[in-house]
Coordinates of N, CA and C in Angstrom, one line a residue:
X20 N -79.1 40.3 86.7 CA -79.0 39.4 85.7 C -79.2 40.1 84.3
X21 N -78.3 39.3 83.2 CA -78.4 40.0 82.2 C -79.5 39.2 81.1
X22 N -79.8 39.7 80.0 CA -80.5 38.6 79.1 C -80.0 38.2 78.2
X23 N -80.3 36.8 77.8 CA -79.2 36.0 76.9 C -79.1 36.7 75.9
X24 N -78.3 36.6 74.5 CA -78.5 37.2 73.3 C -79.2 36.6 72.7
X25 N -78.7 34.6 72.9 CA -79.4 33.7 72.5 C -79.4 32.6 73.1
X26 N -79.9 31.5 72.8 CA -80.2 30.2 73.3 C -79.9 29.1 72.7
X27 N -78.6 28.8 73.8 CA -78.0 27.4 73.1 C -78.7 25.8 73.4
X28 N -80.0 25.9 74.0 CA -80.1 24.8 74.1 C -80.5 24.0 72.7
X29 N -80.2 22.7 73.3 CA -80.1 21.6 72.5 C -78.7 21.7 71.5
X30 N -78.0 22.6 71.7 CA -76.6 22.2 71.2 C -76.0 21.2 71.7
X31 N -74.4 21.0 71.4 CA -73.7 19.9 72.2 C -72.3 20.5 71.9
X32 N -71.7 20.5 73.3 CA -70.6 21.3 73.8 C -69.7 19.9 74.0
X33 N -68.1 19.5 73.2 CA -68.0 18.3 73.7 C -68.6 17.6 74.1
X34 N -68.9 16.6 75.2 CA -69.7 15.1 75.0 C -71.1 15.4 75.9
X35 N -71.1 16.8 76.2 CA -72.5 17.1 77.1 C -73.8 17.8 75.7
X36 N -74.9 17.4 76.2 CA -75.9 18.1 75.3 C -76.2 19.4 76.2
X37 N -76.5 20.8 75.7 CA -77.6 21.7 76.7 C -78.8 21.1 76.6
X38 N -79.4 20.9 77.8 CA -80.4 21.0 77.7 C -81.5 21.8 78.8
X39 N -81.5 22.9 79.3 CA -82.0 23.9 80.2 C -81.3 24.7 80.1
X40 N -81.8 26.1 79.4 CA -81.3 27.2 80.0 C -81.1 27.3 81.9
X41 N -80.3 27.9 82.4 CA -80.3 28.0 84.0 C -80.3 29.4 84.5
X42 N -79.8 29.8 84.2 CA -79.3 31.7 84.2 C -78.3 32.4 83.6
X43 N -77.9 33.5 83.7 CA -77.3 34.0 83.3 C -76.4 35.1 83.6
X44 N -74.9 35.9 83.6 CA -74.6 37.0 84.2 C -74.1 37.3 83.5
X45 N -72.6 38.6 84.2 CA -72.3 39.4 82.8 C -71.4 38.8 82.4
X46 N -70.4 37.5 82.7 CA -69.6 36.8 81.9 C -69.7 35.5 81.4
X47 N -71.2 34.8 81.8 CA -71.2 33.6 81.5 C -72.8 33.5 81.1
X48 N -73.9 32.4 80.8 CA -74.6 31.7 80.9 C -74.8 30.3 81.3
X49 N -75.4 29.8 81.7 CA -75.4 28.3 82.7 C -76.4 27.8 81.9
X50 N -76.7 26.2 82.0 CA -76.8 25.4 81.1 C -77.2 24.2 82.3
X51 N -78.2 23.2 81.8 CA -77.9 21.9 82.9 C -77.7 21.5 81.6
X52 N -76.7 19.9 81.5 CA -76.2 19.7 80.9 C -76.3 18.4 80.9
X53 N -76.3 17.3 79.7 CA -76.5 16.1 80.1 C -75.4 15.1 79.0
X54 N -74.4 14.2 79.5 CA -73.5 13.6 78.8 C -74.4 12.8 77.7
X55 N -73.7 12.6 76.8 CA -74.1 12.4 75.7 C -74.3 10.8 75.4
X56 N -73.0 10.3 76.5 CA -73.1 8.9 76.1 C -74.0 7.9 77.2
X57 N -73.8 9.0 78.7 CA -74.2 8.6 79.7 C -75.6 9.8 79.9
X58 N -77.0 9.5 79.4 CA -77.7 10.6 80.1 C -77.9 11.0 81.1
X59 N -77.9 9.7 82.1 CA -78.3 10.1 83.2 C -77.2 11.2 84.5
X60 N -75.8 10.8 83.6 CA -75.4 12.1 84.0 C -75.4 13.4 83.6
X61 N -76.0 14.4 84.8 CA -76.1 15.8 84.6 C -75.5 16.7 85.7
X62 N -75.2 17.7 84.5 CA -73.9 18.5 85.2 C -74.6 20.0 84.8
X63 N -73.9 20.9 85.4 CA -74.1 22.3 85.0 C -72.7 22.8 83.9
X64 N -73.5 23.4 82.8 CA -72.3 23.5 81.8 C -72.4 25.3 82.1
X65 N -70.9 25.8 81.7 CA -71.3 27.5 81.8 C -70.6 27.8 80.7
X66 N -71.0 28.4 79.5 CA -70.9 28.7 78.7 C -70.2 30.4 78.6
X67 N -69.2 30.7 78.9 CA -68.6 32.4 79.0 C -68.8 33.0 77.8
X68 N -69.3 34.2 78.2 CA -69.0 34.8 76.7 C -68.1 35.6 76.5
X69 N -67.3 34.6 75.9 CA -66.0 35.6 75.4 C -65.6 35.0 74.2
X70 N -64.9 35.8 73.4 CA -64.0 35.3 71.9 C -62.9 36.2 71.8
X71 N -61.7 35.1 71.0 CA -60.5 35.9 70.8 C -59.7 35.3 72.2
X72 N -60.1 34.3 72.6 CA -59.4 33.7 73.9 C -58.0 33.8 73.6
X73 N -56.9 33.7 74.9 CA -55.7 33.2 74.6 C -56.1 31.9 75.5
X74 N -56.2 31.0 74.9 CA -56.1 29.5 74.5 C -55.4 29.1 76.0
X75 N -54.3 29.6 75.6 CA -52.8 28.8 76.7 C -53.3 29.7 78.1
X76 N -53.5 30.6 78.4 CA -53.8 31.3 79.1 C -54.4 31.1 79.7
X77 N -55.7 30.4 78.9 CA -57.3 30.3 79.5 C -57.3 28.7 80.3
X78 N -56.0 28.4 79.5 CA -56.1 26.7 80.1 C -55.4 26.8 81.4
X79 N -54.3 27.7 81.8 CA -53.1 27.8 82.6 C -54.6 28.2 83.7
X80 N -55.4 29.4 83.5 CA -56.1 29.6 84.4 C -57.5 28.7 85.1
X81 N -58.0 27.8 84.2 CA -58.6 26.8 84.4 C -58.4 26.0 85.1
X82 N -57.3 25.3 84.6 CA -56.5 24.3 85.6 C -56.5 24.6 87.4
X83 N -56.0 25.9 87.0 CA -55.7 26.3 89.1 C -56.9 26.2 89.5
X84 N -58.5 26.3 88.9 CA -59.5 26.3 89.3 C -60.0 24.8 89.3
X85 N -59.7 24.1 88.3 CA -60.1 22.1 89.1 C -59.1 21.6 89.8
X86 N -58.0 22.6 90.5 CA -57.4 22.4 91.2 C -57.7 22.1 93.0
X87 N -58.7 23.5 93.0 CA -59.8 23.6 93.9 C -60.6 22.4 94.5
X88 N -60.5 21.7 95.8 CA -61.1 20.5 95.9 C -61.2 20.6 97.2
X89 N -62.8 21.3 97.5 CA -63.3 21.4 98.9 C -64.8 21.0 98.9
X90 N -64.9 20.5 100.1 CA -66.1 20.0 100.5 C -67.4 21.5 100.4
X91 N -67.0 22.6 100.6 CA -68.0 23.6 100.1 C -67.5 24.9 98.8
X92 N -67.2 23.8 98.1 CA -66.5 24.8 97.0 C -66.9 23.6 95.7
X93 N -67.6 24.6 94.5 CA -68.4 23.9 93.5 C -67.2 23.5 92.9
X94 N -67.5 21.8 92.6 CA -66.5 21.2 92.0 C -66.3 21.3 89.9
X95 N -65.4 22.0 90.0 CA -65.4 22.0 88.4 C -64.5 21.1 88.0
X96 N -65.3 20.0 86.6 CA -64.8 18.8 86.2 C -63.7 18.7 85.1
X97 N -64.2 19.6 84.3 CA -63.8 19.8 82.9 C -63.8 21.4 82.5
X98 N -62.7 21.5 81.5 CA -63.0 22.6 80.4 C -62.6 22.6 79.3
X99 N -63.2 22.9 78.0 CA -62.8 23.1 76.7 C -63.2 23.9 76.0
X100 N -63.0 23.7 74.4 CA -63.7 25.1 73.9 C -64.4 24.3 72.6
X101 N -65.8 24.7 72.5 CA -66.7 24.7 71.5 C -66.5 24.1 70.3
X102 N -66.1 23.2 69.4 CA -65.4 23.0 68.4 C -65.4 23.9 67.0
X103 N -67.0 24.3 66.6 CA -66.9 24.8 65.7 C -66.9 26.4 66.0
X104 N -67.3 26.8 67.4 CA -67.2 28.4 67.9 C -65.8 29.0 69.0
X105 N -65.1 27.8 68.8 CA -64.3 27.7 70.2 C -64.5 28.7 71.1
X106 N -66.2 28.4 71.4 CA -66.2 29.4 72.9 C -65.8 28.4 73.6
X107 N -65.3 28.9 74.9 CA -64.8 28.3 76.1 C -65.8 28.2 77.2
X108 N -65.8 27.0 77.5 CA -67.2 26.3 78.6 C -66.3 25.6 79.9
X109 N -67.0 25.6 80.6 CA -66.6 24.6 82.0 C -67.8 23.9 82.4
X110 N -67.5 22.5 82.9 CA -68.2 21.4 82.9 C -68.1 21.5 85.2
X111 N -69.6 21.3 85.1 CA -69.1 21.7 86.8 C -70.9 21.0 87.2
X112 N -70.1 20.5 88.3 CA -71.0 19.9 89.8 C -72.3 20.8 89.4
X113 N -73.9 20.0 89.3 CA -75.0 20.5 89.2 C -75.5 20.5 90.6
X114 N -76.0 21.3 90.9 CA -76.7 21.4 92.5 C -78.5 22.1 92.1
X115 N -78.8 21.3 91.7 CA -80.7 21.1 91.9 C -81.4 22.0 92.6
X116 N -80.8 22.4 93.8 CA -81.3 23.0 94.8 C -81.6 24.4 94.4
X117 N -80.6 25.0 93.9 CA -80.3 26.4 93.4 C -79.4 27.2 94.5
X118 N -79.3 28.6 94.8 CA -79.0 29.4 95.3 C -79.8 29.6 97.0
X119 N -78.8 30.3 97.6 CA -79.0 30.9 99.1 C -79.9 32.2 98.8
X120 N -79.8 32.6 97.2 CA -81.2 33.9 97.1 C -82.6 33.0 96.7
X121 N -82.5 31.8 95.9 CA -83.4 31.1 95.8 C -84.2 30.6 97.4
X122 N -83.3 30.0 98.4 CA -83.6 29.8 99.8 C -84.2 31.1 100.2
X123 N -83.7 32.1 100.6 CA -84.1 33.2 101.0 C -84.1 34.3 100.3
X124 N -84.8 34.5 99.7 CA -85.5 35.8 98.5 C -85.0 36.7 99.6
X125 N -84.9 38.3 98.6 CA -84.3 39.5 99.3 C -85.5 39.8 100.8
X126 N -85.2 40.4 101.2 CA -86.1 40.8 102.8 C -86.5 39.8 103.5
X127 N -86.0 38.5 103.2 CA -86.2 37.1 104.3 C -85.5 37.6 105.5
X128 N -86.2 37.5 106.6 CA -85.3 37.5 108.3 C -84.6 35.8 108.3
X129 N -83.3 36.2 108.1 CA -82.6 34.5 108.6 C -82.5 34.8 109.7
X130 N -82.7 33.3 110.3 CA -81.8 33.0 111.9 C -80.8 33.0 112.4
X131 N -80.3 33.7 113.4 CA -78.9 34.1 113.3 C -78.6 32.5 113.9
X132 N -78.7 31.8 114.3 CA -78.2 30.3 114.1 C -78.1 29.5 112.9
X133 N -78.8 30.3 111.7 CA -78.6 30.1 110.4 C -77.6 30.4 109.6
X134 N -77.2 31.3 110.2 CA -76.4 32.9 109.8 C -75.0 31.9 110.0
X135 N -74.9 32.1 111.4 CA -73.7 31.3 111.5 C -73.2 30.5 110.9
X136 N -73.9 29.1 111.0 CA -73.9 28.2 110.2 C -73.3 28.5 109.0
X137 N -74.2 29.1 108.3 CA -73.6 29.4 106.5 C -72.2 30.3 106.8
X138 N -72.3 31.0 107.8 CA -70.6 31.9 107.6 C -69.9 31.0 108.1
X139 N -69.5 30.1 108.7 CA -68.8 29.3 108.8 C -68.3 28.5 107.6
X140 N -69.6 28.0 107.0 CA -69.5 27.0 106.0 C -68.5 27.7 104.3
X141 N -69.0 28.9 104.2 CA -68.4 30.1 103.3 C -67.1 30.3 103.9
X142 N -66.5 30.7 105.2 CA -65.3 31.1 105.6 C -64.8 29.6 105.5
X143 N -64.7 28.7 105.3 CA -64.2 27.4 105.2 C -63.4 27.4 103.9
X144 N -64.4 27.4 102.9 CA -64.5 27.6 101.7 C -63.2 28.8 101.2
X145 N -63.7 30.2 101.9 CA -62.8 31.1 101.2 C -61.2 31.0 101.8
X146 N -61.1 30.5 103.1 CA -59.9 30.4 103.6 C -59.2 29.3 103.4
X147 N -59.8 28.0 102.5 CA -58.5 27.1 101.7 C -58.4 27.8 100.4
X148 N -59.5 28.5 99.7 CA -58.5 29.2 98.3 C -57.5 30.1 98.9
X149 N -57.5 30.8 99.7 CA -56.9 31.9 99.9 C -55.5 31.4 100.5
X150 N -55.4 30.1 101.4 CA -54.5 29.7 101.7 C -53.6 29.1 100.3
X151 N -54.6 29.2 98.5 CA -53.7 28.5 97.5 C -53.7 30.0 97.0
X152 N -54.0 31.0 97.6 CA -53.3 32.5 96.6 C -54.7 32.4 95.7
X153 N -55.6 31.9 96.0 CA -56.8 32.3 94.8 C -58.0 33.3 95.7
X154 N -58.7 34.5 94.6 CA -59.3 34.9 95.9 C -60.3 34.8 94.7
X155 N -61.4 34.8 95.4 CA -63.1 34.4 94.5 C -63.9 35.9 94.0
X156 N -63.6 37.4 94.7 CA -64.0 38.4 93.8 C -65.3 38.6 94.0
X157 N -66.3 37.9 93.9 CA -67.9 38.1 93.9 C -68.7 37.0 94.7
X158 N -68.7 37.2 95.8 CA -69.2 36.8 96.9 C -70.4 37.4 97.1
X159 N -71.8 36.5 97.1 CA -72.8 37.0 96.9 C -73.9 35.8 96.7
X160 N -74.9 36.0 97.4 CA -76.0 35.0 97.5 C -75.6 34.2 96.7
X161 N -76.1 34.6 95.2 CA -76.1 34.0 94.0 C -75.0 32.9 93.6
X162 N -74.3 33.1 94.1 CA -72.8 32.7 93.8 C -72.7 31.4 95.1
X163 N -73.7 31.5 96.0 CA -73.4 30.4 96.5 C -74.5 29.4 96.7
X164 N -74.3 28.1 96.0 CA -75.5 26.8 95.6 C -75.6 26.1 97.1
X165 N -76.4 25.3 97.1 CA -76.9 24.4 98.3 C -76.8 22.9 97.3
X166 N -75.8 22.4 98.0 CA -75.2 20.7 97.3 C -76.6 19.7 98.1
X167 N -76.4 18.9 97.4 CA -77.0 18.0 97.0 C -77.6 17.3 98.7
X168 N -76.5 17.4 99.6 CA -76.5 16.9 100.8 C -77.2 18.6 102.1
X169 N -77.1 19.7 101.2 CA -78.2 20.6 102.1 C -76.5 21.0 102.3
X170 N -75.3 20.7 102.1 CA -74.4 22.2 102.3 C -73.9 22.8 101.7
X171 N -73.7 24.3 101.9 CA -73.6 25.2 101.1 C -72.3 25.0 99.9
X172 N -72.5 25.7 98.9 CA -71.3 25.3 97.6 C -70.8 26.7 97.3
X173 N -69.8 27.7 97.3 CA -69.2 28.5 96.9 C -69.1 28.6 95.1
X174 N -69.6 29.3 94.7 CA -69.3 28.7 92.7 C -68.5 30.0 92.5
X175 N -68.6 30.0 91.4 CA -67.7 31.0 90.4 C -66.3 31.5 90.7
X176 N -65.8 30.6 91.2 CA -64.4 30.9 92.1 C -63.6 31.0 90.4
X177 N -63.0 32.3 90.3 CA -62.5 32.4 89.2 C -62.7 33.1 88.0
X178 N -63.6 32.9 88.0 CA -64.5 33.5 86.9 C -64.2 34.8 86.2
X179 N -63.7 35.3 87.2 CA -63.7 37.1 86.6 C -62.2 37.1 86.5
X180 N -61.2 36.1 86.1 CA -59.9 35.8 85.7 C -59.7 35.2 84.8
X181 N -60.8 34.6 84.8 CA -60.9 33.9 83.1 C -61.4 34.3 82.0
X182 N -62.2 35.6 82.7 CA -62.9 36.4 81.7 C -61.8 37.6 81.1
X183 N -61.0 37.6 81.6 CA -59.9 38.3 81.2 C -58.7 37.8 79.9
X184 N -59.6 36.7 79.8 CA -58.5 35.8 78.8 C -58.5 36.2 77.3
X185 N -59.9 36.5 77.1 CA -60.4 37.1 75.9 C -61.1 38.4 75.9
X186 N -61.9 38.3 75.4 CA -62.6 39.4 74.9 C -64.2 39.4 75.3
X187 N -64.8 40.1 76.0 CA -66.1 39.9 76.5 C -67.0 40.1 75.6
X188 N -68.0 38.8 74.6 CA -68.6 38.9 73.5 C -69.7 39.4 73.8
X189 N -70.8 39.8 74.8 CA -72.0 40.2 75.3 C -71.6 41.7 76.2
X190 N -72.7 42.6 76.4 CA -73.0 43.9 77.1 C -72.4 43.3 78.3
X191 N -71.9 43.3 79.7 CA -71.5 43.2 80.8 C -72.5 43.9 81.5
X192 N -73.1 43.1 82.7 CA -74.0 43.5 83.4 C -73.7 44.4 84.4
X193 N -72.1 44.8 84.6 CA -71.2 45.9 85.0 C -69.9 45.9 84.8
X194 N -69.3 46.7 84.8 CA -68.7 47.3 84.1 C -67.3 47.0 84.4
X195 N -66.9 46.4 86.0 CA -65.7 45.9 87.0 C -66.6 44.4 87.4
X196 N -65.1 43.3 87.5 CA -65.3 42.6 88.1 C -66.1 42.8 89.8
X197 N -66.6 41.5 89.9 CA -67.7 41.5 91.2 C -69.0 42.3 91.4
X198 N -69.5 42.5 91.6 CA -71.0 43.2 92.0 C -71.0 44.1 92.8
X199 N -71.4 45.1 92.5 CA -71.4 46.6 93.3 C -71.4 46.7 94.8
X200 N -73.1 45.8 95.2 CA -73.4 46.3 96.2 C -72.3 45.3 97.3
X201 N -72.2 43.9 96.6 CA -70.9 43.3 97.6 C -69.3 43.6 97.3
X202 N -69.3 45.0 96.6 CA -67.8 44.9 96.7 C -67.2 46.0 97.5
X203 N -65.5 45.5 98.1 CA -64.9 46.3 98.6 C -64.6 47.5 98.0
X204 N -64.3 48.7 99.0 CA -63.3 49.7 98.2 C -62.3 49.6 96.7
X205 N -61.5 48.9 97.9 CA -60.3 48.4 96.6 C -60.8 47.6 95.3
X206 N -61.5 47.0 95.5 CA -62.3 46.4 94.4 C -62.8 47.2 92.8
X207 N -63.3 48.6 93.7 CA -63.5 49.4 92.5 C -62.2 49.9 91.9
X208 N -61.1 50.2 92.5 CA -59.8 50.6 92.1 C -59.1 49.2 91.2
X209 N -59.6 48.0 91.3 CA -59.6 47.0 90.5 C -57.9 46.4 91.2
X210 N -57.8 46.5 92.6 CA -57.0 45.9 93.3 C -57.4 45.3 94.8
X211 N -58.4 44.1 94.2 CA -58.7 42.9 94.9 C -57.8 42.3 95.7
X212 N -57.7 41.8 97.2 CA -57.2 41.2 98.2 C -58.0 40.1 98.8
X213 N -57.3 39.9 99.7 CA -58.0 38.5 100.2 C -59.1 38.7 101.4
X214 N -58.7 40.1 102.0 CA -59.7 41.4 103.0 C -61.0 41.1 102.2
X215 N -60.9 41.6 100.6 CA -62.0 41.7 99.5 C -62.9 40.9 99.7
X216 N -62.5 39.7 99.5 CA -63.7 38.6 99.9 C -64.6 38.6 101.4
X217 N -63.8 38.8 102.0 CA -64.3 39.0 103.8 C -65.2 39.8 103.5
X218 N -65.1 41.0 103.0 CA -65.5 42.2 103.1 C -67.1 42.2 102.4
X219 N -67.0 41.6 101.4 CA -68.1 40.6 100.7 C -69.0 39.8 101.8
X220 N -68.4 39.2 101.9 CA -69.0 38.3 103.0 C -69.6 38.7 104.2
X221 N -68.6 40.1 104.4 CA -69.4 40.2 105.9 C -70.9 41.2 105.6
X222 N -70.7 42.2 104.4 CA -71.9 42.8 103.6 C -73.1 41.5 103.4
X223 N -72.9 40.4 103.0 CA -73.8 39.3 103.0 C -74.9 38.7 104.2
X224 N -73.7 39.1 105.0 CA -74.5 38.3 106.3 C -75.4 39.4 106.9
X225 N -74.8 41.0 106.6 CA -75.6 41.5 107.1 C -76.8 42.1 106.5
X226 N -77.1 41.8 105.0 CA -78.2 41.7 104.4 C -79.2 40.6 105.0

């Protein structure tokens, strides 16, 4: 995790207010988020840091990502950009629960009847993007939420493609898309496949 530069809470990002910082990485910061006209709805806003967007680009890429509509795949609702900073934000499914690292902190022994379970739930997930030609990149605890109903949520499908739209306004918490210790070979050559993700995956389970 990287540390914020700053803190947007209590701004207002189109019709959502921040109000919780959530975390943070090397392309985005997270936000819970609460509509402005409706409080009681709350969402997770992720705030990217980038400037210098291409606009048309960032939208063309967005899109294919609320395109995405799976039962273990974080549902993103909306995207726009900032009015007076036109940073670009995505409006996405809050899951309370937190993370599979939140559930089991590093050196937890999972059940391998547990194990299963979540690889299924995750291969579910990576094998309808992949069947739309999208592959997710950073596969990794973190990256995957526990929904509201206790099953698992795949997030940041995308992310490190949309980060490419502009210009990365913060330090990068590394230096190549996805995360070191879950990435494939090819990955570091910065030619990602659909193996890539597996390969992620299967490094996951065996942590």
């Amino acid at each position: 995790m990287m540390a914020m530069m700053f803190d947007l809470t209590g701004q207002q990002f189109g019709d959502y207010r921040l109000v919780r910082f959530l975390g943070a990485g090397g392309f985005a910061s997270v936000y819970l988020g609460e509509n402005v006209h409706i409080p009681a709805l709350k969402v997770a806003i992720k705030v990217l840091h980038l400037i210098n967007v291409d606009q048309v680009l960032f939208r063309r890429e967005a899109e294919t990502m609320v395109s995405l509509i799976h039962p273990h795949i974080v549902r993103l609702f909306n995207f726009a950009f900032q009015q007076e900073t036109k940073i670009p934000f995505l409006v996405m499914d809050y899951s309370p629960d937190g993370s599979l690292l939140n559930r089991h902190p590093r050196g937890t022994q999972v059940p391998l009847t547990t194990v299963v379970q979540y690889v299924k739930e995750i291969a579910m997930a990576l094998q309808y993007a992949h069947e739309q030609n999208i592959l997710h990149r950073d596969v990794k605890p973190e990256n995957i939420l526990i929904g509201r109903d206790g099953k698992l949520l795949l997030s940041d499908f995308g992310l490190a493609t949309l980060s490419k739209t502009g210009r990365i306004s913060l330090q990068a918490s590394y230096g190549k898309e996805g995360t070191p210790f879950y990435m494939a070979p090819e990955m570091f050559r910065a030619k990602p496949e659909k193996a890539s993700d597996q390969y992620s995956l299967g490094v996951m389970v065996y942590e």
